Short mmCIF file of C-alpha atoms in Angstrom, two decimals:
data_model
loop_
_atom_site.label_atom_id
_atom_site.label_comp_id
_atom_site.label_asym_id
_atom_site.label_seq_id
_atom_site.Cartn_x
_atom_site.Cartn_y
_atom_site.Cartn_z
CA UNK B 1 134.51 217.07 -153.98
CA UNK B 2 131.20 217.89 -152.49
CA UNK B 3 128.97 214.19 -151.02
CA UNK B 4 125.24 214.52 -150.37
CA UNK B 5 123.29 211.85 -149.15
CA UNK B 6 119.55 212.57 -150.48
CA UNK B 7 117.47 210.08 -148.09
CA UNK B 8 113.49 208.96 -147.92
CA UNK B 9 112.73 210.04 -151.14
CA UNK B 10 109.81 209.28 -152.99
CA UNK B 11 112.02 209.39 -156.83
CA UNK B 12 109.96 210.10 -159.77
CA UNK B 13 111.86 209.01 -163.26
CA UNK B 14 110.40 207.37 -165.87
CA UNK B 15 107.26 206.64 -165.17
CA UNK B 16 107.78 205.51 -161.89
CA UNK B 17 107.64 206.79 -158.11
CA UNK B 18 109.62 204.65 -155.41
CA UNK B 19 111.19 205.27 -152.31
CA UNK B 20 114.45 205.06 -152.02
CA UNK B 21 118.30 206.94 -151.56
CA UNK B 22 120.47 209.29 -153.84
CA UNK B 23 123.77 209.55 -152.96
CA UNK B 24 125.14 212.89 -155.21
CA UNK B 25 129.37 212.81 -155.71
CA UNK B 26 130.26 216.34 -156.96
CA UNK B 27 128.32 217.49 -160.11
CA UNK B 28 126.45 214.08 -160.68
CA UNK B 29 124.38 211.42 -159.45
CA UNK B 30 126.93 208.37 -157.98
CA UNK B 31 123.89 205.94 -156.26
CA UNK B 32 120.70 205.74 -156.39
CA UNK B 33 119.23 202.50 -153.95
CA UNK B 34 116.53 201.66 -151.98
CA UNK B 35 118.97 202.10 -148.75
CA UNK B 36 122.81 203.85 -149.19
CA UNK B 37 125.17 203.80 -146.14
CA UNK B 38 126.23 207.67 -145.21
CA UNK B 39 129.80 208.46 -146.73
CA UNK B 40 132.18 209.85 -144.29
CA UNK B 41 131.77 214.04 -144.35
CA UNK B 42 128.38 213.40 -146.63
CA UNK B 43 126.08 216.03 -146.04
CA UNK B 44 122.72 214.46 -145.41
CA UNK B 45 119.38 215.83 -146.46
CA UNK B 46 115.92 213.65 -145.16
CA UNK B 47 113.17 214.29 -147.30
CA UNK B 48 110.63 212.41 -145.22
CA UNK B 49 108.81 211.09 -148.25
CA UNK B 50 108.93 214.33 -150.39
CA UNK B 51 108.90 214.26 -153.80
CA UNK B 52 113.00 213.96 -155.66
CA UNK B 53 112.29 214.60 -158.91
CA UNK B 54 114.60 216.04 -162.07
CA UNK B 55 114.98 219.70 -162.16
CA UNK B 56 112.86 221.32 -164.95
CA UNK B 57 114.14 221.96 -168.54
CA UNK B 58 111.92 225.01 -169.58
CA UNK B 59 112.79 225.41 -173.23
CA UNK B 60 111.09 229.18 -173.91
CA UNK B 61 112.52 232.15 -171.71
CA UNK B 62 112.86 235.66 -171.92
CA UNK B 63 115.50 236.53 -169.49
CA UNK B 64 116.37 240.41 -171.45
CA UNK B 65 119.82 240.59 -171.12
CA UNK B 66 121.46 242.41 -172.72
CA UNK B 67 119.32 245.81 -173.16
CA UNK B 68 116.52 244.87 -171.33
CA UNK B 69 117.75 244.85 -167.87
CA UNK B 70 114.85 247.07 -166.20
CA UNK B 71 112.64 243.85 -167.14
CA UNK B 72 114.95 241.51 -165.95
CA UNK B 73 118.22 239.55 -166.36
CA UNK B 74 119.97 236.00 -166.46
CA UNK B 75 120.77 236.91 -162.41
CA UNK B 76 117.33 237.87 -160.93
CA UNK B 77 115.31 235.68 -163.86
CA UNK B 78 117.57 232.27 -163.11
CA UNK B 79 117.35 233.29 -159.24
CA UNK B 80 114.06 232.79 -159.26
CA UNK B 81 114.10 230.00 -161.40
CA UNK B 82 115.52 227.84 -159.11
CA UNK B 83 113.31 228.70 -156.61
CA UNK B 84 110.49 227.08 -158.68
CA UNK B 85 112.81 223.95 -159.50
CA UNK B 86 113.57 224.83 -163.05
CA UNK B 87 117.90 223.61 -163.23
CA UNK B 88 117.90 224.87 -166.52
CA UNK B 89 116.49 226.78 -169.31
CA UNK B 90 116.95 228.00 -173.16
CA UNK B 91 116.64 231.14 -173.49
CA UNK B 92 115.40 233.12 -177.03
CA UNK B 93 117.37 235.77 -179.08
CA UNK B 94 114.61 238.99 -179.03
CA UNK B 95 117.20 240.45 -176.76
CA UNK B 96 118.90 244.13 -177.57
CA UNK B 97 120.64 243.54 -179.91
CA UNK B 98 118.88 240.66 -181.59
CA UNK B 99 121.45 237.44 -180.98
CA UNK B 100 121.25 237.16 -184.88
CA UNK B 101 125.19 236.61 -185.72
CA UNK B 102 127.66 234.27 -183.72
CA UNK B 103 128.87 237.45 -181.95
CA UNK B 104 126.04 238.52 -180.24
CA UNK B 105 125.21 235.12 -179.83
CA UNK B 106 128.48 234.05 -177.77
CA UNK B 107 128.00 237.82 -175.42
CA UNK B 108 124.78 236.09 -173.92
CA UNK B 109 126.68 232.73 -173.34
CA UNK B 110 129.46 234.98 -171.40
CA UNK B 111 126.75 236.69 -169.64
CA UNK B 112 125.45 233.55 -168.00
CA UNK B 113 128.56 231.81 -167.30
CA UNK B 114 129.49 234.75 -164.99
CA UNK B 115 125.26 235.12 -163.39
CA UNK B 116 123.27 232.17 -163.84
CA UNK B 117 122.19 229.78 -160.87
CA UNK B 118 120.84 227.36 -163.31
CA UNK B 119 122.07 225.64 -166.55
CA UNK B 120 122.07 227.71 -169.54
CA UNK B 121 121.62 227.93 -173.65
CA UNK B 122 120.89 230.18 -175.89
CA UNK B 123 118.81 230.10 -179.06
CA UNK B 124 120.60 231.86 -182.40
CA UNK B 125 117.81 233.64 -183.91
CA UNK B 126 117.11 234.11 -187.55
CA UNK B 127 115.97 236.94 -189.92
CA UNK B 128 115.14 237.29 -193.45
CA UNK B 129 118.68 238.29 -193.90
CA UNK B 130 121.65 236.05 -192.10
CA UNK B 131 121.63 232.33 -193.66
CA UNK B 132 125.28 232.77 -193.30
CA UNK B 133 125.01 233.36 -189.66
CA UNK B 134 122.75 230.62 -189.07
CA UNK B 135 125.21 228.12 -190.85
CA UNK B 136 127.95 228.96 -188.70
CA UNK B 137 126.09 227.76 -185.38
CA UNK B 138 127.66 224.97 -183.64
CA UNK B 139 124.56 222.33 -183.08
CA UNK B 140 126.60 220.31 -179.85
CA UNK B 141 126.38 223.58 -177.54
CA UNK B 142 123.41 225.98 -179.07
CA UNK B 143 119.94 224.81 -178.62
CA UNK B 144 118.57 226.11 -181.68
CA UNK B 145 117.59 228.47 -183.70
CA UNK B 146 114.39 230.35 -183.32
CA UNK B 147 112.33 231.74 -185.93
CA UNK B 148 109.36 234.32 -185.22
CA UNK B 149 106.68 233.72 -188.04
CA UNK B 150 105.25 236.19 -186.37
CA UNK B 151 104.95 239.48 -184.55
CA UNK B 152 108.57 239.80 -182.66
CA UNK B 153 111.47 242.80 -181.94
CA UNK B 154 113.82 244.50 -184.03
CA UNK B 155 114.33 242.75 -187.46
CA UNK B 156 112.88 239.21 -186.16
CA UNK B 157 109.88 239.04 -188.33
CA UNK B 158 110.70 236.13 -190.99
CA UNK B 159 108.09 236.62 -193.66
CA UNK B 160 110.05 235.85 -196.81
CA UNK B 161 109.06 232.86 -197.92
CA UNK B 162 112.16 232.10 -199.81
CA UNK B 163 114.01 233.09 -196.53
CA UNK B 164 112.00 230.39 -194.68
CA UNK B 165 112.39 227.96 -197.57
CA UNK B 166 116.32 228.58 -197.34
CA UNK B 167 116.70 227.91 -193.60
CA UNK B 168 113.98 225.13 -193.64
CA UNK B 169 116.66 223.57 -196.07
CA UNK B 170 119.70 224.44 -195.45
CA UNK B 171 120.24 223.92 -191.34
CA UNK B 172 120.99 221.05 -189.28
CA UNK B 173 119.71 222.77 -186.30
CA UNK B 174 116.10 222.20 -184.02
CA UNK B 175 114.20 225.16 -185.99
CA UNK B 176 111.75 226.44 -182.84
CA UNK B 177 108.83 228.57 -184.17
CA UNK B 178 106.71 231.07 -182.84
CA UNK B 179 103.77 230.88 -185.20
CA UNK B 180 100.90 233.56 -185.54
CA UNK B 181 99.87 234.88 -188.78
CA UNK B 182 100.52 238.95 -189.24
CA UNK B 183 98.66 239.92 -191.86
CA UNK B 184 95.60 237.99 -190.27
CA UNK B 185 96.24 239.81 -186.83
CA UNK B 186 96.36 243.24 -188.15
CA UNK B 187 93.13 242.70 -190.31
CA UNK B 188 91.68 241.73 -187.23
CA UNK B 189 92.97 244.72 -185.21
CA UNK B 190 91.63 246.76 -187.54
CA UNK B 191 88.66 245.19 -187.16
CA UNK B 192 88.63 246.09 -183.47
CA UNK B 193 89.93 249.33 -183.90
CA UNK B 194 87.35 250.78 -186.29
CA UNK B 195 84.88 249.58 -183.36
CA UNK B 196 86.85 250.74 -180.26
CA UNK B 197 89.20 254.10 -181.44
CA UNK B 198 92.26 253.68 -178.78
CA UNK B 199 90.39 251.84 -176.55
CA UNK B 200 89.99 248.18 -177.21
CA UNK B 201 89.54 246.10 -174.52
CA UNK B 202 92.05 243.51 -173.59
CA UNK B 203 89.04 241.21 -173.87
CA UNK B 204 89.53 241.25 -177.54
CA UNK B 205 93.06 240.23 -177.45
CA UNK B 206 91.94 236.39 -177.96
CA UNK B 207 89.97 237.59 -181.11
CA UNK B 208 93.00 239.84 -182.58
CA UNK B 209 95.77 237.45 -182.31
CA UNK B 210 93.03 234.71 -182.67
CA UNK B 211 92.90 231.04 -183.37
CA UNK B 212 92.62 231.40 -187.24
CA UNK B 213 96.26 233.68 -187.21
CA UNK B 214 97.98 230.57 -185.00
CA UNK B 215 96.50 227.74 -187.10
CA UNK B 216 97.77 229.44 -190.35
CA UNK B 217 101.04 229.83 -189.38
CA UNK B 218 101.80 226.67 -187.28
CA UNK B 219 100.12 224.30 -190.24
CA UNK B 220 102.59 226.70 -192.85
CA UNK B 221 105.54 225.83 -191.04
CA UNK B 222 104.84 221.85 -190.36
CA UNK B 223 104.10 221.88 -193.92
CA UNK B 224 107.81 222.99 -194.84
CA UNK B 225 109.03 221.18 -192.32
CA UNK B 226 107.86 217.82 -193.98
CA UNK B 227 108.61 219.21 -197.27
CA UNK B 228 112.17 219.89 -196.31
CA UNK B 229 112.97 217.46 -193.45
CA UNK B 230 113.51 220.30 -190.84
CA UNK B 231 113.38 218.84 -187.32
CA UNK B 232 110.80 221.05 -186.51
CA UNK B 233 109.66 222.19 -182.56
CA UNK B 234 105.94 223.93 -182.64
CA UNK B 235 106.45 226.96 -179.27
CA UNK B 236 103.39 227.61 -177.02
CA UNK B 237 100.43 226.26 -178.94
CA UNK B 238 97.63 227.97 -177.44
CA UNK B 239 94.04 226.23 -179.93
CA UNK B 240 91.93 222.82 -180.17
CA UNK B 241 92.55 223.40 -183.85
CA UNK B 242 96.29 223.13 -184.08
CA UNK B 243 96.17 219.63 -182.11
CA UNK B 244 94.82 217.82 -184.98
CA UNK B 245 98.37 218.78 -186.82
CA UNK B 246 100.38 216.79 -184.10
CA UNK B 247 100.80 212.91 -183.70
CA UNK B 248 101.03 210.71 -180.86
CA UNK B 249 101.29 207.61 -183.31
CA UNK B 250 105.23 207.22 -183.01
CA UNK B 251 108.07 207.45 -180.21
CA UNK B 252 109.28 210.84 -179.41
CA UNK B 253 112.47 209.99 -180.20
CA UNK B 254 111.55 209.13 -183.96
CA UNK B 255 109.53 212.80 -184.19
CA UNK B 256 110.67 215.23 -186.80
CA UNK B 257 108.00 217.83 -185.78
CA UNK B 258 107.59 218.31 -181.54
CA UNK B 259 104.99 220.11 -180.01
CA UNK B 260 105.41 222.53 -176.67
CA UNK B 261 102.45 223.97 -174.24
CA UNK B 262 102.98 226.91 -171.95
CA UNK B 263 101.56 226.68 -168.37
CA UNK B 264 99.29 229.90 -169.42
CA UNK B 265 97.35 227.90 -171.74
CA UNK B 266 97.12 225.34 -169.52
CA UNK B 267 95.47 227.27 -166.61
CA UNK B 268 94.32 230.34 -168.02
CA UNK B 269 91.36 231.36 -170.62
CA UNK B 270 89.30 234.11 -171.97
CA UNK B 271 86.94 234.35 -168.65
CA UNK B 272 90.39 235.32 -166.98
CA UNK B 273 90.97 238.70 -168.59
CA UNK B 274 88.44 240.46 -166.89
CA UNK B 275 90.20 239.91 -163.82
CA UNK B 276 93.90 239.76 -164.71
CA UNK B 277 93.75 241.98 -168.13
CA UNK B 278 97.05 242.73 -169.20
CA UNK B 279 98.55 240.75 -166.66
CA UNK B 280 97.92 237.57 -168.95
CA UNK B 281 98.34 238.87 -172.17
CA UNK B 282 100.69 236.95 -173.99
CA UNK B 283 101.30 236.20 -177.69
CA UNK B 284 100.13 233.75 -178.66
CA UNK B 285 97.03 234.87 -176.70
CA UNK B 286 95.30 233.02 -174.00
CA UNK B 287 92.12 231.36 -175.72
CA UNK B 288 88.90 229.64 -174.70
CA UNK B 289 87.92 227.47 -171.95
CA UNK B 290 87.37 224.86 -174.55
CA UNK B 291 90.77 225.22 -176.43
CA UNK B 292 92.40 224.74 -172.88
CA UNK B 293 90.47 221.53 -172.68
CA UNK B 294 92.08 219.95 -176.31
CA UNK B 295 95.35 221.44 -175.17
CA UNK B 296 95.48 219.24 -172.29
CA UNK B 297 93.87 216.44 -173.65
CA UNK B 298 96.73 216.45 -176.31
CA UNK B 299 99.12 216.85 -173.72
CA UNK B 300 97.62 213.74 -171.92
CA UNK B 301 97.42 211.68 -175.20
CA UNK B 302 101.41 212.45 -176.00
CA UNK B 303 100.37 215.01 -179.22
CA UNK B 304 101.92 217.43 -177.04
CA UNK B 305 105.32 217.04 -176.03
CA UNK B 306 106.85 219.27 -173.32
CA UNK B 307 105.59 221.79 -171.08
CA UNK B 308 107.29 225.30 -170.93
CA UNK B 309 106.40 228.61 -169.30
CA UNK B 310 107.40 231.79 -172.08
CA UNK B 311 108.75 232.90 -168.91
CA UNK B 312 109.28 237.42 -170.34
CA UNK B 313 108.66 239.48 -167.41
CA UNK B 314 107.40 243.53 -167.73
CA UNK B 315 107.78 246.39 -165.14
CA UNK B 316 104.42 247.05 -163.68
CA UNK B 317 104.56 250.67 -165.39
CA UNK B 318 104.55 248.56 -168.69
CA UNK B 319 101.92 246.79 -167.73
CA UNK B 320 99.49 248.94 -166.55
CA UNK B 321 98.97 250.60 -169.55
CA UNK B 322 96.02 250.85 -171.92
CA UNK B 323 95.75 247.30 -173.91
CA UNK B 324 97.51 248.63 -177.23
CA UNK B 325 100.47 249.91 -175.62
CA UNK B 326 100.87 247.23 -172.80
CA UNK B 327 103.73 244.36 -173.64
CA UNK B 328 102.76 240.99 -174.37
CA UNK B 329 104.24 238.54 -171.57
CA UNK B 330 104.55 237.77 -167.99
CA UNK B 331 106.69 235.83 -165.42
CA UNK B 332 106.42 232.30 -164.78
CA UNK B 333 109.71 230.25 -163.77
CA UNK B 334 109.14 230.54 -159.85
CA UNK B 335 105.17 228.80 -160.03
CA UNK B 336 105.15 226.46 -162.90
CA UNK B 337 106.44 223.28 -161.38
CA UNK B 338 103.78 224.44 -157.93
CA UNK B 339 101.15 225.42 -160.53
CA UNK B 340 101.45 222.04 -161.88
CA UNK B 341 101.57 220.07 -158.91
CA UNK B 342 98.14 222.22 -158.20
CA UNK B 343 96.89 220.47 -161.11
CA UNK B 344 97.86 216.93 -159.68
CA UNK B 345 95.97 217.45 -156.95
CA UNK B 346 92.92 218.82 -158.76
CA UNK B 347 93.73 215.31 -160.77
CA UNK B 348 94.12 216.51 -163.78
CA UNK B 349 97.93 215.24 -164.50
CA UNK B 350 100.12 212.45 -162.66
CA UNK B 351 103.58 213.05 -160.73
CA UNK B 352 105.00 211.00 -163.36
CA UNK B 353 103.15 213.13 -166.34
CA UNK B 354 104.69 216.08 -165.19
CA UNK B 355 108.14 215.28 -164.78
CA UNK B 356 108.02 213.58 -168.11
CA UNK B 357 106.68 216.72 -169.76
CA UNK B 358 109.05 219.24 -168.03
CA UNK B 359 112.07 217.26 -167.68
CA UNK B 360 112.46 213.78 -169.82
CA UNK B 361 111.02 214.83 -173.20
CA UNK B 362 113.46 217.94 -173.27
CA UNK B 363 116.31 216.09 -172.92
CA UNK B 364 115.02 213.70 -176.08
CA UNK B 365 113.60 216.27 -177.78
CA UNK B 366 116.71 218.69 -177.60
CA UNK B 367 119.01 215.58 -177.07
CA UNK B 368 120.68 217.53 -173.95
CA UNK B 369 123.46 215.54 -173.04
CA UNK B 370 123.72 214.03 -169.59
CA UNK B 371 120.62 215.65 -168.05
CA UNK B 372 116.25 215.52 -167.76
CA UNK B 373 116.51 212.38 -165.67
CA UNK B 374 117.32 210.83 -162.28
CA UNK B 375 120.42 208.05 -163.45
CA UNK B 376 123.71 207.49 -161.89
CA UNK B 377 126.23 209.41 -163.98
CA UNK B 378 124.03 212.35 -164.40
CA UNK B 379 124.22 215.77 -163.84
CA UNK B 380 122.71 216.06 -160.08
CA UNK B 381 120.21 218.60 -161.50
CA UNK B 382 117.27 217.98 -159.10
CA UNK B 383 114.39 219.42 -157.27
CA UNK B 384 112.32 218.65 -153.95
CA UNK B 385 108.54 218.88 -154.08
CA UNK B 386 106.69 218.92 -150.95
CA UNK B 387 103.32 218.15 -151.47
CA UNK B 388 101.88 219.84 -148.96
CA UNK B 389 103.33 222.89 -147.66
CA UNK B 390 100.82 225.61 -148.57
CA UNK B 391 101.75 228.95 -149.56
CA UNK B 392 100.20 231.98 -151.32
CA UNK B 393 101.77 233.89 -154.02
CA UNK B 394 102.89 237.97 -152.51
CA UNK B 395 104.45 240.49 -153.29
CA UNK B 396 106.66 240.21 -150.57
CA UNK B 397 107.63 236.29 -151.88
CA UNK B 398 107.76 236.95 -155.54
CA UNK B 399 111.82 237.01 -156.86
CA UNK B 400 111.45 238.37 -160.40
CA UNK B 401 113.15 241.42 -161.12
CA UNK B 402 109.73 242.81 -161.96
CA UNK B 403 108.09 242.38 -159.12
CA UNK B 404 104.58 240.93 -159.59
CA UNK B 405 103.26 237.51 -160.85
CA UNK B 406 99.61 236.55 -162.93
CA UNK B 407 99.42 234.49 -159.45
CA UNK B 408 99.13 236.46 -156.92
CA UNK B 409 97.02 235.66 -154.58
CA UNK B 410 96.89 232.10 -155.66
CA UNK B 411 97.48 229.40 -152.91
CA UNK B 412 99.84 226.58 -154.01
CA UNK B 413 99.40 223.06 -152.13
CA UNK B 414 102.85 222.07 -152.97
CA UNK B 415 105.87 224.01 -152.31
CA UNK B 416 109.69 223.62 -153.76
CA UNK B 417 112.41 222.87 -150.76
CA UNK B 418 115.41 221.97 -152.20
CA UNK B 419 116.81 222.76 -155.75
CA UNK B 420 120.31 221.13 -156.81
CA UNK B 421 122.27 222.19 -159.57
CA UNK B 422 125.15 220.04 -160.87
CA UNK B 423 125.07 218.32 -157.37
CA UNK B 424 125.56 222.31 -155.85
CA UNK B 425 122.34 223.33 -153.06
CA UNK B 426 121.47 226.27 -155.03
CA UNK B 427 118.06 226.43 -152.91
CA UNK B 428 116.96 225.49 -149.83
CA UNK B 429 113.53 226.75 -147.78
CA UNK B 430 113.09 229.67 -149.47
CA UNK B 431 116.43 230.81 -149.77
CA UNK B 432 118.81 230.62 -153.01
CA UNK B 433 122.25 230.33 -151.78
CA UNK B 434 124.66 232.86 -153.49
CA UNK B 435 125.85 230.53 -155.87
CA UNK B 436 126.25 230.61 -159.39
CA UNK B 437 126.36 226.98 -159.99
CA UNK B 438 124.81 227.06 -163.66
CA UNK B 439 126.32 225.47 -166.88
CA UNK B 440 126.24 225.66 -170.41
CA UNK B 441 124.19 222.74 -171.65
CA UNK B 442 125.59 220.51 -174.07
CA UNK B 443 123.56 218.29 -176.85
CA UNK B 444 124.05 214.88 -178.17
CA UNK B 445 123.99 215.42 -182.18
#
């Protein structure tokens, strides 16, 4: 059994930062004082007064395996994970083939346990048509299920209503919803087509998939939740008008309905697409400069519950074609946690903010057993943040499969040094360590 002896730390964990010692004992925390005595044969790291904090829990990723391998896959996407300090992530079922039956579902769980660096789930997903599947799903080691109320893959659309009605009702699983209206968007496209031909500009993709489709569909699916007692988790709300259908008036732990917020909408807007175009077009779309500023205010004020990144990377080929045809989504896992830290120093969001945001709230709001926080008899998922170790985001430095990032070019203050994964170095100074050290997360419920 592996000893590491984690000293000069400045810990972040529950709303607190304090220096101090974490002695690691195989997988999990053992120690964690002001001032432990070295273990014989303990492998000692000195942080010097970086940041220790708990690995990231990124709820929303695209990884595309299986049958979209040429964008990416658990390997190469949870590589480079863990070179951004996420220890584990939930990945969604728009895969080839849809993971829509148990099947499918448990290929993608074999996938991982044989790739991933980091910690792993795997959302079931749900269509108009397999209630039956759905029911089967065992709720201690599947995250959830996922339902697109919107534009998705293959046969992911749910638009019945008595289909949503039945699954709202009938499942003891999270229900995690994409929410964008589709027969608003494709009024609106037409809209923009009958102006345009072929050629609308990715400038209009905030006014096609626009505030109006998101609100519709995210205050449809709160409404059944509270009609049906769903425990209901709201994905990537990008507009200042969906806030108002969130509360910060109870504890998280009492929430039925959860809130997440993507680090695109967080730093990105509108003025952005002349610049980046495709390269930050997502769905739902990156809005205005003033919906940013209510998404983060929410986030600040607790509406908003977790941070995620809708990490769903696409070749450059894909990309860099005209705005109709070009994929929605981009890669994030390797910048969020520096991106964020970017935002501490512009002093936007504490230390303590952010590793409550990514880390603590998805462990209560998915009830992930044993991980999201720095305790003795935890899984030693953790990362190191320096806070000042400048770097700029290149080609030559980027590790997803696809090969470019929205930030390049962009210089990050703080840099990631160390990642652990059940107590296993999985990354250290810009190297990931051939390691597969990942596990299948488990949940308390």
């Amino acid at each position: 059994m592996s000893t590491t002896l984690i000293k000069n730390a400045r810990i972040v964990n529950e709303g607190k930062i304090f220096e101090g010692d974490v002695l690691l004992s195989g997988e999990r925390i053992e120690k964690i004082a002001g001032d432990i005595s070295t273990p014989v044969n303990a492998k000692i790291i000195d942080l010097q007064g970086s940041y220790l904090i708990p690995g990231m829990i990124d709820d929303q990723v695209h990884f595309r395996e299986p049958g979209l391998t040429h964008k990416g896959n658990i390997a190469s996407e949870s590589r480079a994970a863990v070179a951004g300090g996420v220890t584990s992530f939930i990945e969604q079922p728009n895969t080839v083939p849809n993971a829509v039956t148990q099947e499918l579902l448990e290929q993608k769980y074999q996938i991982a346990a044989q790739s991933s660096y980091a910690n792993y789930s795997f959302m079931m997903g749900a269509t108009n048509d397999n209630l039956e599947e759905i029911l089967k799903t065992n709720r201690h080691n599947v995250a959830g299920l996922k339902i697109f109320m919107g534009s998705s893959t293959g046969n992911m659309l749910v638009d019945n209503p008595q289909a949503l009605e039945a699954i709202f009702s009938s499942t003891p699983l999270l229900i995690a919803v994409h929410c964008e209206d589709e027969q608003t968007i494709k009024n609106n496209l037409a809209h923009y087509q009958e102006i345009y031909g072929d050629a609308v500009p990715v400038t209009a993709h905030h006014l096609i998939r626009s505030a109006e489709a998101c609100y519709l569909s995210s205050s449809k699916a709160i409404a059944l939740a509270q009609k049906t007692g769903a425990r209901l988790h709201v994905f990537h709300l990008s507009t200042a008008i969906e806030m108002d259908l969130f509360t910060n008036q109870i504890p998280l732990e009492q929430k039925q309905i959860t809130a997440e917020v993507c680090l695109h909408h967080l730093w990105f807007s509108n003025d952005d697409y002349a610049q980046k175009g495709n390269f930050i077009k997502w769905n739902p779309a990156v809005k205005t400069p003033a919906d940013r500023d209510a998404i983060w205010k929410a986030l600040l004020d607790d509406r908003i519950d977790v941070i995620a990144t809708d990490h769903a990377p696409h070749t450059l080929t894909e990309k860099s074609q005209p705005y109709l045809l070009a994929p929605s989504g981009g890669p994030l896992v390797q910048h969020v946690l520096p991106a964020l830290f970017e935002k501490h120093r512009q002093g936007m969001i504490s230390v303590e903010k952010i590793v409550e945001k990514t880390a603590h709230n998805l462990a209560i709001v998915f009830k992930i057993q044993d991980r999201g926080f720095i305790r003795e008899g935890y899984y030693a998922d953790l990362a190191v943040v320096h806070p000042n170790l400048p770097h700029t985001v290149t080609r030559e430095n980027i590790l997803y499969h696809c090969g470019w990032s929205p930030f390049e070019g962009q210089t990050f203050q703080a840099a990631i040094t160390h990642t652990f994964v059940n107590g296993t170095l999985v990354y250290e100074n810009q190297k990931v360590n051939q390691v597969h050290a990942g596990k299948r997360l488990l949940f308390n419920r």
